[in-house]
Amino acid sequence: MFSLSQRIQTLSNQALTFACFIFVFVIATSWLQLIQQHAFMTPSSIDNIKTSINLRTSRYYGSMNGKPKENSKILFDLNTDLSPLFNWNTKQVFVYLTGEYEGQLRPQTKSEVTYWDKIITKGDNAKLQLKNVRSKYAVWDLEEVFVGRELTFKLKWNIQPWIGPLIYGEANGNKTITITSGKPANVKNEKKSSA
């Protein structure tokens, strides 16, 4: 007969194998549900972006040796429905508004900064209709000035599941503006292709 330790080892091996199969099943079915609900093609509308530029001398706002640094903040409107991102394996969704731009001294470099974020824990709260929301974060660049930069604003999200890896995505509908001393100019609407 088998000893007690062999029986415990056999039982724990079977339990671990069964748990691995369950984890793979949960991850696969939640991914399929997201694809079925077209979660990766969620539309969004980012409108009424108003920029403000402030000169800050604090090192917490990018200043070095007391030299003033341009800081950018925005006001914006946002409309989107992120409820397709929620299924039975979703713990919470982290949604954030980013601005992407190229460097002036080195145009081949791209920077991406976060202006606003929110954690959504329930699918009932996933429909966002925000008006005149102030950005949470002041943004500065390593280069001297922010005025004259062309920023492309994108709404991105991150699904944090109960089981499985983090799932990253981006909503359809970007907005591009050029920062001109506090007021937006050359506003462009863009739609991401559904390929």
mmCIF file of C-alpha atoms in Angstrom:
data_model
loop_
_atom_site.group_PDB
_atom_site.id
_atom_site.type_symbol
_atom_site.label_atom_id
_atom_site.label_comp_id
_atom_site.label_asym_id
_atom_site.label_seq_id
_atom_site.Cartn_x
_atom_site.Cartn_y
_atom_site.Cartn_z
ATOM 1 C CA MET A 1 0.000 0.000 0.000
ATOM 2 C CA PHE A 2 0.923 3.629 -0.381
ATOM 3 C CA SER A 3 2.177 5.596 2.574
ATOM 4 C CA LEU A 4 0.348 8.651 3.908
ATOM 5 C CA SER A 5 2.882 11.063 2.375
ATOM 6 C CA GLN A 6 2.458 9.455 -1.080
ATOM 7 C CA ARG A 7 -1.323 9.765 -0.829
ATOM 8 C CA ILE A 8 -1.068 13.450 0.166
ATOM 9 C CA GLN A 9 1.361 14.103 -2.688
ATOM 10 C CA THR A 10 -0.924 12.407 -5.238
ATOM 11 C CA LEU A 11 -3.961 14.307 -3.973
ATOM 12 C CA SER A 12 -2.155 17.668 -4.020
ATOM 13 C CA ASN A 13 -0.814 17.034 -7.558
ATOM 14 C CA GLN A 14 -4.319 16.279 -8.817
ATOM 15 C CA ALA A 15 -5.734 19.366 -7.074
ATOM 16 C CA LEU A 16 -3.007 21.581 -8.558
ATOM 17 C CA THR A 17 -3.573 20.178 -12.059
ATOM 18 C CA PHE A 18 -7.337 20.721 -11.740
ATOM 19 C CA ALA A 19 -6.794 24.299 -10.485
ATOM 20 C CA CYS A 20 -4.525 25.067 -13.469
ATOM 21 C CA PHE A 21 -7.193 23.825 -15.894
ATOM 22 C CA ILE A 22 -9.828 25.963 -14.124
ATOM 23 C CA PHE A 23 -7.581 29.068 -14.302
ATOM 24 C CA VAL A 24 -6.967 28.582 -18.029
ATOM 25 C CA PHE A 25 -10.718 28.084 -18.594
ATOM 26 C CA VAL A 26 -11.584 31.282 -16.672
ATOM 27 C CA ILE A 27 -8.993 33.359 -18.558
ATOM 28 C CA ALA A 28 -10.029 32.011 -21.981
ATOM 29 C CA THR A 29 -13.773 32.470 -21.444
ATOM 30 C CA SER A 30 -13.395 36.011 -20.090
ATOM 31 C CA TRP A 31 -11.240 36.964 -23.126
ATOM 32 C CA LEU A 32 -13.820 35.456 -25.484
ATOM 33 C CA GLN A 33 -16.572 37.391 -23.739
ATOM 34 C CA LEU A 34 -14.625 40.656 -24.174
ATOM 35 C CA ILE A 35 -14.159 39.931 -27.879
ATOM 36 C CA GLN A 36 -17.844 39.025 -28.284
ATOM 37 C CA GLN A 37 -18.913 42.309 -26.633
ATOM 38 C CA HIS A 38 -16.538 44.309 -28.920
ATOM 39 C CA ALA A 39 -14.733 45.675 -25.862
ATOM 40 C CA PHE A 40 -11.621 46.456 -27.904
ATOM 41 C CA MET A 41 -13.625 48.798 -30.173
ATOM 42 C CA THR A 42 -15.254 50.939 -27.478
ATOM 43 C CA PRO A 43 -16.075 54.426 -28.824
ATOM 44 C CA SER A 44 -15.227 57.592 -26.922
ATOM 45 C CA SER A 45 -15.608 61.312 -27.464
ATOM 46 C CA ILE A 46 -13.002 63.725 -26.083
ATOM 47 C CA ASP A 47 -14.195 67.289 -26.673
ATOM 48 C CA ASN A 48 -13.843 70.900 -25.538
ATOM 49 C CA ILE A 49 -10.205 70.602 -24.572
ATOM 50 C CA LYS A 50 -8.989 73.858 -23.053
ATOM 51 C CA THR A 51 -5.355 74.133 -22.063
ATOM 52 C CA SER A 52 -3.715 76.357 -19.506
ATOM 53 C CA ILE A 53 0.011 76.977 -19.201
ATOM 54 C CA ASN A 54 1.517 78.104 -15.899
ATOM 55 C CA LEU A 55 5.118 78.940 -15.077
ATOM 56 C CA ARG A 56 6.226 77.120 -11.931
ATOM 57 C CA THR A 57 9.490 77.535 -10.056
ATOM 58 C CA SER A 58 9.083 74.604 -7.652
ATOM 59 C CA ARG A 59 11.190 71.510 -8.232
ATOM 60 C CA TYR A 60 8.005 69.464 -7.775
ATOM 61 C CA TYR A 61 6.797 70.952 -11.053
ATOM 62 C CA GLY A 62 9.964 70.334 -13.086
ATOM 63 C CA SER A 63 11.882 73.502 -12.239
ATOM 64 C CA MET A 64 15.634 73.292 -11.773
ATOM 65 C CA ASN A 65 17.702 75.901 -9.916
ATOM 66 C CA GLY A 66 14.701 78.233 -9.624
ATOM 67 C CA LYS A 67 14.311 78.555 -13.401
ATOM 68 C CA PRO A 68 10.572 78.661 -14.285
ATOM 69 C CA LYS A 69 9.125 75.639 -16.086
ATOM 70 C CA GLU A 70 5.963 75.559 -18.228
ATOM 71 C CA ASN A 71 3.269 73.309 -16.756
ATOM 72 C CA SER A 72 0.225 72.236 -18.736
ATOM 73 C CA LYS A 73 -3.236 71.450 -17.347
ATOM 74 C CA ILE A 74 -6.461 70.886 -19.266
ATOM 75 C CA LEU A 75 -10.232 71.112 -18.996
ATOM 76 C CA PHE A 76 -12.104 68.552 -21.096
ATOM 77 C CA ASP A 77 -15.403 66.798 -21.815
ATOM 78 C CA LEU A 78 -15.510 63.016 -22.061
ATOM 79 C CA ASN A 79 -18.306 60.691 -23.163
ATOM 80 C CA THR A 80 -17.855 56.931 -23.281
ATOM 81 C CA ASP A 81 -19.506 53.705 -22.184
ATOM 82 C CA LEU A 82 -16.991 51.228 -20.765
ATOM 83 C CA SER A 83 -19.568 48.673 -19.582
ATOM 84 C CA PRO A 84 -18.486 46.135 -22.281
ATOM 85 C CA LEU A 85 -15.174 45.881 -20.381
ATOM 86 C CA PHE A 86 -16.939 44.323 -17.395
ATOM 87 C CA ASN A 87 -17.629 40.614 -17.135
ATOM 88 C CA TRP A 88 -17.643 38.087 -14.319
ATOM 89 C CA ASN A 89 -13.803 38.054 -14.176
ATOM 90 C CA THR A 90 -13.352 41.856 -13.981
ATOM 91 C CA LYS A 91 -12.231 43.187 -10.615
ATOM 92 C CA GLN A 92 -11.886 46.810 -11.726
ATOM 93 C CA VAL A 93 -11.053 48.972 -14.731
ATOM 94 C CA PHE A 94 -8.409 51.684 -14.595
ATOM 95 C CA VAL A 95 -9.173 54.347 -17.221
ATOM 96 C CA TYR A 96 -6.828 57.224 -18.038
ATOM 97 C CA LEU A 97 -6.540 60.137 -20.476
ATOM 98 C CA THR A 98 -3.112 60.560 -22.041
ATOM 99 C CA GLY A 99 -1.484 63.169 -24.236
ATOM 100 C CA GLU A 100 1.075 61.956 -26.767
ATOM 101 C CA TYR A 101 3.519 64.322 -28.473
ATOM 102 C CA GLU A 102 6.855 64.476 -30.260
ATOM 103 C CA GLY A 103 9.913 66.293 -28.956
ATOM 104 C CA GLN A 104 10.827 69.659 -30.466
ATOM 105 C CA LEU A 105 14.581 69.173 -30.254
ATOM 106 C CA ARG A 106 14.367 65.499 -31.234
ATOM 107 C CA PRO A 107 11.248 64.948 -33.387
ATOM 108 C CA GLN A 108 11.846 61.192 -33.580
ATOM 109 C CA THR A 109 11.178 60.802 -29.831
ATOM 110 C CA LYS A 110 7.617 60.433 -28.535
ATOM 111 C CA SER A 111 6.428 61.209 -25.042
ATOM 112 C CA GLU A 112 3.184 60.139 -23.432
ATOM 113 C CA VAL A 113 1.838 61.816 -20.298
ATOM 114 C CA THR A 114 -1.237 61.164 -18.170
ATOM 115 C CA TYR A 115 -3.580 64.069 -17.436
ATOM 116 C CA TRP A 116 -6.468 62.275 -15.725
ATOM 117 C CA ASP A 117 -7.368 58.827 -14.394
ATOM 118 C CA LYS A 118 -10.176 56.998 -12.632
ATOM 119 C CA ILE A 119 -10.752 53.542 -11.155
ATOM 120 C CA ILE A 120 -14.150 52.014 -11.955
ATOM 121 C CA THR A 121 -15.126 49.082 -9.742
ATOM 122 C CA LYS A 122 -18.670 48.392 -11.008
ATOM 123 C CA GLY A 123 -20.135 48.056 -14.473
ATOM 124 C CA ASP A 124 -23.037 50.282 -13.369
ATOM 125 C CA ASN A 125 -20.588 53.200 -13.035
ATOM 126 C CA ALA A 126 -18.837 52.566 -16.363
ATOM 127 C CA LYS A 127 -20.811 55.090 -18.418
ATOM 128 C CA LEU A 128 -18.796 58.309 -18.227
ATOM 129 C CA GLN A 129 -20.413 61.615 -19.208
ATOM 130 C CA LEU A 130 -18.017 64.220 -17.872
ATOM 131 C CA LYS A 131 -18.227 67.971 -18.537
ATOM 132 C CA ASN A 132 -15.517 70.561 -17.820
ATOM 133 C CA VAL A 133 -13.361 68.126 -15.878
ATOM 134 C CA ARG A 134 -10.040 69.517 -14.689
ATOM 135 C CA SER A 135 -6.999 67.318 -15.202
ATOM 136 C CA LYS A 136 -5.645 65.700 -12.048
ATOM 137 C CA TYR A 137 -2.014 66.173 -12.953
ATOM 138 C CA ALA A 138 0.131 69.109 -14.065
ATOM 139 C CA VAL A 139 2.406 68.040 -16.915
ATOM 140 C CA TRP A 140 5.807 69.405 -17.901
ATOM 141 C CA ASP A 141 8.418 68.333 -20.407
ATOM 142 C CA LEU A 142 12.185 67.981 -20.142
ATOM 143 C CA GLU A 143 12.529 70.533 -22.929
ATOM 144 C CA GLU A 144 12.041 74.229 -22.195
ATOM 145 C CA VAL A 145 8.568 74.973 -23.574
ATOM 146 C CA PHE A 146 5.212 73.263 -23.921
ATOM 147 C CA VAL A 147 3.570 75.928 -26.102
ATOM 148 C CA GLY A 148 3.497 74.935 -29.762
ATOM 149 C CA ARG A 149 3.349 71.204 -29.085
ATOM 150 C CA GLU A 150 0.801 69.092 -30.945
ATOM 151 C CA LEU A 151 -0.794 66.694 -28.454
ATOM 152 C CA THR A 152 -2.927 63.699 -29.387
ATOM 153 C CA PHE A 153 -5.303 62.847 -26.541
ATOM 154 C CA LYS A 154 -6.272 59.194 -26.136
ATOM 155 C CA LEU A 155 -8.516 57.420 -23.657
ATOM 156 C CA LYS A 156 -6.837 54.213 -22.529
ATOM 157 C CA TRP A 157 -7.956 51.493 -20.152
ATOM 158 C CA ASN A 158 -6.573 48.586 -18.171
ATOM 159 C CA ILE A 159 -8.770 45.691 -17.028
ATOM 160 C CA GLN A 160 -7.620 44.176 -13.753
ATOM 161 C CA PRO A 161 -9.175 40.685 -13.611
ATOM 162 C CA TRP A 162 -9.702 38.430 -10.621
ATOM 163 C CA ILE A 163 -7.739 35.694 -12.417
ATOM 164 C CA GLY A 164 -5.293 36.207 -15.264
ATOM 165 C CA PRO A 165 -3.052 38.873 -16.759
ATOM 166 C CA LEU A 166 -3.832 42.591 -17.016
ATOM 167 C CA ILE A 167 -5.594 43.532 -20.254
ATOM 168 C CA TYR A 168 -4.694 46.863 -21.873
ATOM 169 C CA GLY A 169 -6.670 48.710 -24.529
ATOM 170 C CA GLU A 170 -7.566 52.047 -26.039
ATOM 171 C CA ALA A 171 -10.955 53.547 -26.875
ATOM 172 C CA ASN A 172 -11.733 54.666 -30.424
ATOM 173 C CA GLY A 173 -11.771 58.418 -30.951
ATOM 174 C CA ASN A 174 -8.680 60.534 -30.412
ATOM 175 C CA LYS A 175 -8.412 64.319 -30.378
ATOM 176 C CA THR A 176 -5.359 66.286 -31.524
ATOM 177 C CA ILE A 177 -4.741 69.911 -30.524
ATOM 178 C CA THR A 178 -1.850 72.349 -30.675
ATOM 179 C CA ILE A 179 -1.110 74.153 -27.417
ATOM 180 C CA THR A 180 -1.001 77.905 -27.986
ATOM 181 C CA SER A 181 -0.566 79.871 -24.746
ATOM 182 C CA GLY A 182 -3.673 78.515 -23.088
ATOM 183 C CA LYS A 183 -6.200 78.057 -25.913
ATOM 184 C CA PRO A 184 -6.445 75.116 -28.318
ATOM 185 C CA ALA A 185 -5.976 75.626 -32.036
ATOM 186 C CA ASN A 186 -6.034 73.296 -35.018
ATOM 187 C CA VAL A 187 -8.361 70.756 -33.378
ATOM 188 C CA LYS A 188 -8.468 67.446 -35.264
ATOM 189 C CA ASN A 189 -10.817 64.509 -34.647
ATOM 190 C CA GLU A 190 -9.421 61.061 -35.322
ATOM 191 C CA LYS A 191 -10.974 57.607 -35.293
ATOM 192 C CA LYS A 192 -8.918 54.492 -34.758
ATOM 193 C CA SER A 193 -9.366 51.887 -37.462
ATOM 194 C CA SER A 194 -11.258 48.793 -36.392
ATOM 195 C CA ALA A 195 -8.686 46.431 -37.889
#
